[in-house]
Tab-separated table of C-alpha atoms and ligand atoms in Angstrom:
chain	number	residue	atom	x	y	z
A	1	UNK	CA	9.878	83.035	-177.072
A	2	UNK	CA	8.358	86.359	-176.040
A	3	UNK	CA	9.603	88.649	-178.782
A	4	UNK	CA	8.623	86.668	-181.816
A	5	UNK	CA	5.977	88.734	-183.554
A	6	UNK	CA	4.140	87.562	-186.654
A	7	UNK	CA	2.419	89.932	-189.077
A	8	UNK	CA	-0.495	88.243	-190.740
A	9	UNK	CA	-3.834	89.072	-192.357
A	10	UNK	CA	-5.625	86.336	-194.232
A	11	UNK	CA	-6.260	88.589	-197.202
A	12	UNK	CA	-3.294	89.384	-199.407
A	13	UNK	CA	-1.902	92.769	-200.307
A	14	UNK	CA	-3.016	94.596	-197.166
A	15	UNK	CA	0.492	95.825	-196.281
A	16	UNK	CA	2.116	93.120	-194.116
A	17	UNK	CA	5.527	93.293	-195.803
A	18	UNK	CA	5.463	97.099	-195.889
A	19	UNK	CA	4.720	97.188	-192.162
A	20	UNK	CA	7.331	94.572	-191.245
A	21	UNK	CA	9.980	96.515	-193.206
A	22	UNK	CA	9.092	99.862	-191.657
A	23	UNK	CA	8.347	98.744	-188.099
A	24	UNK	CA	11.509	96.623	-188.177
A	25	UNK	CA	13.538	99.608	-189.332
A	26	UNK	CA	11.938	101.858	-186.717
A	27	UNK	CA	12.754	99.391	-183.916
A	28	UNK	CA	16.357	99.219	-185.196
A	29	UNK	CA	16.554	103.019	-185.191
A	30	UNK	CA	15.697	102.800	-181.472
A	31	UNK	CA	18.973	100.831	-181.164
A	32	UNK	CA	17.272	97.469	-180.638
A	33	UNK	CA	18.536	94.446	-182.491
A	34	UNK	CA	15.814	93.156	-184.769
A	35	UNK	CA	15.612	90.516	-187.455
A	36	UNK	CA	12.843	90.407	-190.056
A	37	UNK	CA	12.068	87.071	-191.695
A	38	UNK	CA	10.278	86.731	-195.018
A	39	UNK	CA	8.154	83.579	-194.814
A	40	UNK	CA	6.455	84.133	-198.159
A	41	UNK	CA	8.412	81.264	-199.705
A	42	UNK	CA	8.221	81.369	-203.490
A	43	UNK	CA	7.063	85.008	-203.529
A	44	UNK	CA	9.872	86.859	-201.878
A	45	UNK	CA	9.429	90.624	-201.463
A	46	UNK	CA	10.651	91.892	-198.132
A	47	UNK	CA	14.278	92.080	-199.305
A	48	UNK	CA	13.304	94.600	-201.998
A	49	UNK	CA	11.240	96.780	-199.669
A	50	UNK	CA	14.239	97.171	-197.358
A	51	UNK	CA	16.588	97.491	-200.338
A	52	UNK	CA	18.817	94.534	-199.388
A	53	UNK	CA	18.071	92.246	-202.321
A	54	UNK	CA	21.550	92.410	-203.799
A	55	UNK	CA	23.240	91.243	-200.616
A	56	UNK	CA	21.323	87.985	-200.295
A	57	UNK	CA	23.278	84.781	-200.623
A	58	UNK	CA	21.111	82.322	-198.725
A	59	UNK	CA	17.533	82.147	-197.478
A	60	UNK	CA	15.279	80.714	-194.798
A	61	UNK	CA	14.724	77.456	-196.688
A	62	UNK	CA	18.491	76.891	-197.064
A	63	UNK	CA	18.830	77.637	-193.381
A	64	UNK	CA	16.147	75.224	-192.189
A	65	UNK	CA	17.538	72.555	-194.507
A	66	UNK	CA	20.984	73.012	-192.992
A	67	UNK	CA	22.454	74.056	-196.362
A	68	UNK	CA	23.939	77.256	-194.953
A	69	UNK	CA	24.865	78.832	-191.636
A	70	UNK	CA	22.976	81.630	-189.870
A	71	UNK	CA	25.835	83.924	-190.818
A	72	UNK	CA	25.239	83.199	-194.520
A	73	UNK	CA	21.504	83.813	-194.276
A	74	UNK	CA	21.558	87.014	-192.218
A	75	UNK	CA	21.889	90.216	-194.192
A	76	UNK	CA	22.529	93.368	-192.177
A	77	UNK	CA	21.299	96.862	-192.967
A	78	UNK	CA	24.175	99.350	-192.663
A	79	UNK	CA	21.747	102.325	-192.566
A	80	UNK	CA	20.620	101.118	-189.134
A	81	UNK	CA	24.207	100.520	-187.983
A	82	UNK	CA	23.524	96.833	-188.542
A	83	UNK	CA	20.782	96.743	-185.909
A	84	UNK	CA	18.342	95.513	-188.541
A	85	UNK	CA	18.912	92.143	-190.160
A	86	UNK	CA	16.912	90.264	-192.751
A	87	UNK	CA	16.488	86.620	-193.592
A	88	UNK	CA	15.022	86.437	-197.070
A	89	UNK	CA	12.505	83.962	-198.422
A	90	UNK	CA	13.526	81.626	-201.175
A	91	UNK	CA	12.122	82.455	-204.595
A	92	UNK	CA	12.322	78.949	-206.005
A	93	UNK	CA	11.031	76.708	-203.182
A	94	UNK	CA	7.559	76.092	-201.790
A	95	UNK	CA	5.868	76.604	-198.420
A	96	UNK	CA	6.159	72.866	-197.721
A	97	UNK	CA	9.952	73.094	-197.923
A	98	UNK	CA	10.161	74.570	-194.431
A	99	UNK	CA	10.265	72.009	-191.640
A	100	UNK	CA	8.488	73.358	-188.581
A	101	UNK	CA	10.883	71.816	-186.059
A	102	UNK	CA	13.925	73.079	-187.921
A	103	UNK	CA	12.262	76.485	-188.093
A	104	UNK	CA	11.867	76.379	-184.347
A	105	UNK	CA	15.577	75.662	-183.932
A	106	UNK	CA	16.420	78.640	-186.159
A	107	UNK	CA	14.154	80.874	-184.063
A	108	UNK	CA	15.837	79.684	-180.876
A	109	UNK	CA	19.232	80.622	-182.287
A	110	UNK	CA	17.950	84.013	-183.412
A	111	UNK	CA	16.553	84.687	-179.960
A	112	UNK	CA	20.020	84.625	-178.528
A	113	UNK	CA	21.166	87.222	-181.068
A	114	UNK	CA	18.244	89.634	-181.417
A	115	UNK	CA	15.836	91.555	-179.190
A	116	UNK	CA	12.948	91.194	-181.651
A	117	UNK	CA	12.068	88.739	-184.386
A	118	UNK	CA	9.427	89.950	-186.857
A	119	UNK	CA	7.915	87.366	-189.174
A	120	UNK	CA	6.259	88.403	-192.435
A	121	UNK	CA	3.585	85.789	-193.063
A	122	UNK	CA	2.233	84.982	-196.508
A	123	UNK	CA	-1.424	85.675	-197.298
A	124	UNK	CA	-3.965	82.912	-196.796
A	125	UNK	CA	-4.548	80.514	-193.915
A	126	UNK	CA	-2.739	77.477	-195.271
A	127	UNK	CA	0.678	75.951	-194.728
A	128	UNK	CA	2.779	79.103	-195.001
A	129	UNK	CA	0.500	80.950	-192.611
A	130	UNK	CA	0.481	78.080	-190.137
A	131	UNK	CA	4.241	77.834	-190.059
A	132	UNK	CA	4.642	81.592	-189.743
A	133	UNK	CA	2.300	81.929	-186.785
A	134	UNK	CA	3.250	78.717	-185.016
A	135	UNK	CA	5.917	79.826	-182.546
A	136	UNK	CA	4.982	83.517	-182.385
A	137	UNK	CA	4.006	84.855	-178.989
A	138	UNK	CA	2.541	88.024	-180.468
A	139	UNK	CA	0.489	88.429	-183.612
A	140	UNK	CA	-0.281	91.623	-185.481
A	141	UNK	CA	-3.312	91.204	-187.699
A	142	UNK	CA	-3.127	93.726	-190.519
A	143	UNK	CA	-6.484	94.876	-191.817
A	144	UNK	CA	-7.650	97.429	-194.397
A	145	UNK	CA	-10.933	99.334	-194.001
A	146	UNK	CA	-12.739	97.070	-196.496
A	147	UNK	CA	-15.290	94.367	-195.799
A	148	UNK	CA	-13.274	91.609	-197.502
A	149	UNK	CA	-10.204	92.390	-195.428
A	150	UNK	CA	-12.224	92.641	-192.204
A	151	UNK	CA	-13.921	89.327	-192.817
A	152	UNK	CA	-10.594	87.581	-193.463
A	153	UNK	CA	-9.068	89.223	-190.400
A	154	UNK	CA	-11.941	87.847	-188.290
A	155	UNK	CA	-11.191	84.338	-189.535
A	156	UNK	CA	-7.485	84.758	-188.803
A	157	UNK	CA	-8.251	86.115	-185.318
A	158	UNK	CA	-10.266	82.997	-184.521
A	159	UNK	CA	-7.393	80.773	-185.694
A	160	UNK	CA	-4.894	82.739	-183.615
A	161	UNK	CA	-7.119	82.781	-180.518
A	162	UNK	CA	-7.578	79.010	-180.660
A	163	UNK	CA	-3.945	78.205	-181.401
A	164	UNK	CA	-2.228	75.800	-179.051
A	165	UNK	CA	0.538	78.312	-178.426
A	166	UNK	CA	-1.090	81.280	-176.736
A	167	UNK	CA	-0.589	84.578	-178.499
A	168	UNK	CA	-1.049	88.206	-177.613
A	169	UNK	CA	-3.053	89.545	-180.527
A	170	UNK	CA	-3.321	93.112	-181.849
A	171	UNK	CA	-4.797	94.737	-184.905
A	172	UNK	CA	-3.065	97.215	-187.194
A	173	UNK	CA	-5.424	99.109	-189.456
A	174	UNK	CA	-3.516	100.041	-192.620
A	175	UNK	CA	-4.316	102.287	-195.599
A	176	UNK	CA	-6.746	104.301	-193.538
A	177	UNK	CA	-8.277	107.478	-194.930
A	178	UNK	CA	-9.404	109.665	-192.100
A	179	UNK	CA	-11.036	112.153	-194.470
A	180	UNK	CA	-13.530	109.471	-195.504
A	181	UNK	CA	-14.502	108.610	-191.923
A	182	UNK	CA	-17.883	110.297	-192.183
A	183	UNK	CA	-18.792	108.811	-195.571
A	184	UNK	CA	-21.680	106.364	-195.580
A	185	UNK	CA	-19.668	103.796	-197.536
A	186	UNK	CA	-16.562	103.975	-195.287
A	187	UNK	CA	-15.826	101.835	-192.231
A	188	UNK	CA	-14.261	103.976	-189.480
A	189	UNK	CA	-11.406	102.549	-187.419
A	190	UNK	CA	-13.419	102.385	-184.158
A	191	UNK	CA	-16.064	100.290	-185.943
A	192	UNK	CA	-13.385	97.902	-187.213
A	193	UNK	CA	-11.997	97.513	-183.686
A	194	UNK	CA	-15.478	97.018	-182.255
A	195	UNK	CA	-16.440	94.438	-184.871
A	196	UNK	CA	-13.236	92.432	-184.609
A	197	UNK	CA	-13.083	92.687	-180.817
A	198	UNK	CA	-9.297	92.831	-180.617
A	199	UNK	CA	-7.079	95.626	-179.312
A	200	UNK	CA	-5.604	97.889	-181.959
A	201	UNK	CA	-1.950	98.870	-181.708
A	202	UNK	CA	-2.039	101.503	-184.444
A	203	UNK	CA	-3.679	102.995	-187.499
A	204	UNK	CA	-1.527	103.751	-190.558
A	205	UNK	CA	-2.809	106.217	-193.115
A	206	UNK	CA	-3.023	105.611	-196.824
A	207	UNK	CA	-0.184	107.484	-198.514
A	208	UNK	CA	0.976	107.206	-202.105
A	209	UNK	CA	4.580	107.736	-200.987
A	210	UNK	CA	4.500	104.188	-199.594
A	211	UNK	CA	4.583	102.914	-203.163
A	212	UNK	CA	7.409	105.277	-204.075
A	213	UNK	CA	9.489	104.204	-201.072
A	214	UNK	CA	8.774	100.497	-201.547
A	215	UNK	CA	9.952	100.776	-205.136
A	216	UNK	CA	13.089	102.632	-204.124
A	217	UNK	CA	14.102	100.179	-201.385
A	218	UNK	CA	14.256	102.896	-198.741
A	219	UNK	CA	11.619	102.318	-196.046
A	220	UNK	CA	9.449	105.436	-195.695
A	221	UNK	CA	10.090	105.557	-191.958
A	222	UNK	CA	13.459	107.212	-192.714
A	223	UNK	CA	11.470	110.269	-193.808
A	224	UNK	CA	10.631	111.506	-190.374
A	225	UNK	CA	8.463	114.387	-191.606
A	226	UNK	CA	5.746	112.031	-192.870
A	227	UNK	CA	2.591	111.349	-190.861
A	228	UNK	CA	2.869	107.627	-191.694
A	229	UNK	CA	6.396	107.595	-190.245
A	230	UNK	CA	5.088	108.975	-186.962
A	231	UNK	CA	2.345	106.343	-186.977
A	232	UNK	CA	4.909	103.569	-187.576
A	233	UNK	CA	7.211	104.895	-184.850
A	234	UNK	CA	4.335	104.869	-182.358
A	235	UNK	CA	3.744	101.188	-183.076
A	236	UNK	CA	7.480	100.491	-182.745
A	237	UNK	CA	7.489	102.325	-179.407
A	238	UNK	CA	4.568	100.240	-178.161
A	239	UNK	CA	6.360	97.051	-179.218
A	240	UNK	CA	9.567	97.951	-177.428
A	241	UNK	CA	7.638	99.126	-174.382
A	242	UNK	CA	8.478	102.806	-174.669
A	243	UNK	CA	4.839	103.655	-174.860
A	244	UNK	CA	1.550	102.359	-173.491
A	245	UNK	CA	-0.995	101.342	-176.084
A	246	UNK	CA	-3.751	103.935	-176.144
A	247	UNK	CA	-6.363	102.107	-178.135
A	248	UNK	CA	-8.321	99.739	-175.977
A	249	UNK	CA	-10.205	96.583	-176.537
A	250	UNK	CA	-13.883	96.701	-177.341
A	251	UNK	CA	-16.340	93.970	-176.450
A	252	UNK	CA	-16.722	91.219	-178.956
A	253	UNK	CA	-20.076	89.704	-179.756
A	254	UNK	CA	-19.093	86.122	-179.029
A	255	UNK	CA	-21.288	83.082	-179.270
A	256	UNK	CA	-22.372	81.349	-176.056
A	257	UNK	CA	-19.941	78.541	-176.816
A	258	UNK	CA	-17.029	80.892	-177.147
A	259	UNK	CA	-17.980	82.815	-174.009
A	260	UNK	CA	-18.094	79.613	-171.952
A	261	UNK	CA	-14.787	78.355	-173.254
A	262	UNK	CA	-12.045	78.340	-170.688
A	263	UNK	CA	-9.211	80.759	-171.216
A	264	UNK	CA	-6.241	78.414	-171.288
A	265	UNK	CA	-3.639	81.023	-170.322
B	1	UNK	CA	-20.667	104.454	-191.932
B	2	UNK	CA	-24.290	103.900	-192.893
B	3	UNK	CA	-26.361	101.587	-190.739
B	4	UNK	CA	-26.945	99.483	-193.846
B	5	UNK	CA	-23.225	98.852	-194.260
B	6	UNK	CA	-22.784	98.294	-190.526
B	7	UNK	CA	-25.595	95.728	-190.453
B	8	UNK	CA	-24.286	93.975	-193.531
B	9	UNK	CA	-20.824	93.650	-192.017
B	10	UNK	CA	-22.199	92.476	-188.655
B	11	UNK	CA	-24.372	89.820	-190.229
B	12	UNK	CA	-21.463	88.530	-192.370
B	13	UNK	CA	-19.253	88.180	-189.289
B	14	UNK	CA	-22.065	86.646	-187.207
B	15	UNK	CA	-22.719	84.000	-189.845
B	16	UNK	CA	-18.979	83.172	-190.125
B	17	UNK	CA	-18.609	82.947	-186.353
B	18	UNK	CA	-21.618	80.656	-186.025
B	19	UNK	CA	-19.973	78.191	-188.382
B	20	UNK	CA	-16.717	78.461	-186.448
B	21	UNK	CA	-18.231	77.828	-183.040
B	22	UNK	CA	-20.122	74.904	-184.572
B	23	UNK	CA	-16.686	73.564	-185.488
B	24	UNK	CA	-15.371	73.920	-181.959
B	25	UNK	CA	-18.528	72.240	-180.625
B	26	UNK	CA	-17.922	69.340	-183.009
B	27	UNK	CA	-14.301	69.181	-181.925
B	28	UNK	CA	-15.189	69.063	-178.213
B	29	UNK	CA	-17.822	66.402	-178.843
B	30	UNK	CA	-15.303	64.254	-180.653
B	31	UNK	CA	-12.662	64.657	-177.932
B	32	UNK	CA	-15.108	63.846	-175.116
B	33	UNK	CA	-16.390	60.794	-176.953
B	34	UNK	CA	-12.827	59.628	-177.603
B	35	UNK	CA	-11.914	59.864	-173.916
B	36	UNK	CA	-15.112	58.209	-172.671
B	37	UNK	CA	-14.880	55.400	-175.155
B	38	UNK	CA	-11.739	54.104	-173.496
B	39	UNK	CA	-13.937	53.407	-170.431
B	40	UNK	CA	-17.340	52.657	-171.956
B	41	UNK	CA	-18.661	51.562	-175.310
B	42	UNK	CA	-20.031	54.940	-176.286
B	43	UNK	CA	-22.211	55.350	-179.313
B	44	UNK	CA	-20.134	58.190	-180.692
B	45	UNK	CA	-22.699	59.266	-183.265
B	46	UNK	CA	-25.290	59.941	-180.595
B	47	UNK	CA	-23.197	62.111	-178.289
B	48	UNK	CA	-24.913	65.418	-177.498
B	49	UNK	CA	-23.405	68.295	-175.597
B	50	UNK	CA	-25.104	71.443	-174.547
B	51	UNK	CA	-24.733	74.562	-172.495
B	52	UNK	CA	-27.861	75.130	-170.445
B	53	UNK	CA	-28.985	77.841	-168.081
B	54	UNK	CA	-29.436	76.378	-164.602
B	55	UNK	CA	-31.151	79.166	-162.719
B	56	UNK	CA	-32.516	82.653	-162.924
B	57	UNK	CA	-29.149	84.139	-161.940
B	58	UNK	CA	-27.855	83.076	-165.317
B	59	UNK	CA	-25.597	80.294	-164.185
B	60	UNK	CA	-24.770	77.787	-166.841
B	61	UNK	CA	-23.663	74.204	-166.969
B	62	UNK	CA	-22.249	71.978	-169.624
B	63	UNK	CA	-24.194	68.781	-170.093
B	64	UNK	CA	-23.056	65.781	-172.067
B	65	UNK	CA	-25.370	63.002	-173.124
B	66	UNK	CA	-23.445	59.901	-174.132
B	67	UNK	CA	-25.498	56.820	-174.818
B	68	UNK	CA	-23.775	53.511	-174.118
B	69	UNK	CA	-24.056	50.990	-176.934
B	70	UNK	CA	-26.746	48.415	-176.369
B	71	UNK	CA	-24.478	45.604	-177.498
B	72	UNK	CA	-22.047	46.472	-174.694
B	73	UNK	CA	-24.833	46.160	-172.084
B	74	UNK	CA	-26.068	42.881	-173.547
B	75	UNK	CA	-22.582	41.447	-173.144
B	76	UNK	CA	-22.634	42.326	-169.438
B	77	UNK	CA	-25.705	40.195	-168.814
C	301	ATP	N1	-0.277	102.756	-195.952
C	301	ATP	C1	-0.222	102.536	-197.277
C	301	ATP	N2	-0.554	103.522	-198.152
C	301	ATP	C2	-0.509	103.297	-199.469
C	301	ATP	N3	-0.137	102.139	-200.035
C	301	ATP	C3	0.185	101.131	-199.221
C	301	ATP	C4	0.167	101.265	-197.801
C	301	ATP	N4	0.554	100.087	-197.259
C	301	ATP	C5	0.795	99.259	-198.281
C	301	ATP	N5	0.585	99.876	-199.465
C	301	ATP	C6	0.722	99.277	-200.817
C	301	ATP	O1	-0.050	98.097	-200.834
C	301	ATP	C7	0.558	97.124	-201.669
C	301	ATP	C8	0.692	95.819	-200.920
C	301	ATP	O2	1.621	95.986	-199.852
C	301	ATP	P1	2.445	94.760	-199.274
C	301	ATP	O3	3.177	94.069	-200.354
C	301	ATP	O4	3.201	95.283	-198.123
C	301	ATP	O5	1.241	93.852	-198.785
C	301	ATP	P2	1.297	92.347	-198.251
C	301	ATP	O6	0.191	92.219	-197.268
C	301	ATP	O7	2.645	92.021	-197.795
C	301	ATP	O8	0.972	91.536	-199.578
C	301	ATP	P3	1.076	89.929	-199.753
C	301	ATP	O9	-0.131	89.369	-199.080
C	301	ATP	O10	1.045	89.760	-201.235
C	301	ATP	O11	2.343	89.489	-199.118
C	301	ATP	C9	1.875	97.716	-202.117
C	301	ATP	O12	1.727	98.222	-203.421
C	301	ATP	C10	2.128	98.848	-201.147
C	301	ATP	O13	2.837	99.888	-201.741
C	302	MG	MG1	3.962	90.402	-198.350
């Protein structure tokens, strides 16, 4: 399952859903078929960010429970010539209501239909997170330039690195304010990459228009004049292999135990 | 970024990681003891594992110390 990519973070509210909506849209605008799945069961949001909330008839829980067909659960975005599809989360169920094996079967079906599957993980490192990351072959860890977010990202990185299904892991630094880079209280992006010891696929600036676009249901990436749109498109290009990732991995200060551990790839 | 902030962040992550690698050490110890105990009567509580430097060229080896229960040896006699 090479093109199943989970967006996760540990800490909540760092921009996972915003990034899934915009990167998903950007990939679709490159004429690739992509499905975005909201795994935040009980707290569904992704449908609103992409402005598809009114079209939803069924959700991922219905699907894994066999209560509806894939056709019922997939909602297509006409603005992308139906290249982008969404499977919404359920608003009334709980994380436990997804059966991991059934979820796997759904992913297998989706793989035959789409080039990319992007999973929007809930915050935290519990059940919803575990199910979201389980079958992903790539993981994007979203982090804000704040110590609480960095600490949680470090915890999530360790969980992803030790997962039984090997994952290619990248960081996305979101809500970055370049103008503060030199401030004593600010953590510059290169420091975040160095500290977390994972490759970074992109840095997205802080921009108040994100809020405006999220509220309007039109992903900001449609506004091609924005700096953040360019930043999103660069990540999309890296994902679809149009572009080599420029930001490289820095050395991680690992413990002796971790250094000695065999790489099980 | 001030060096104070940088040091604070580094020490937070170092502390967290220490706890995590302690967990993986515990996990390995448990797995090794579980495997060995299907061959020997291992005293699981006394299992020690370690990574030690073997020579000046910084080569390392993993050592495992797994005491066999005295009762098991007595039975043999
Ligand atoms: N680059 C950005 N610039 C400004 N605001 C942003 C940016 N990215 C996200 N936001 C804002 O941050 C808030 C949280 O975003 P979002 O809901 O995408 O986060 P999340 O990680 O999915 O949250 P949760 O953990 O609750 O699922 C939103 O109000 C969004 O508008
Ligand atoms: Mg979200």
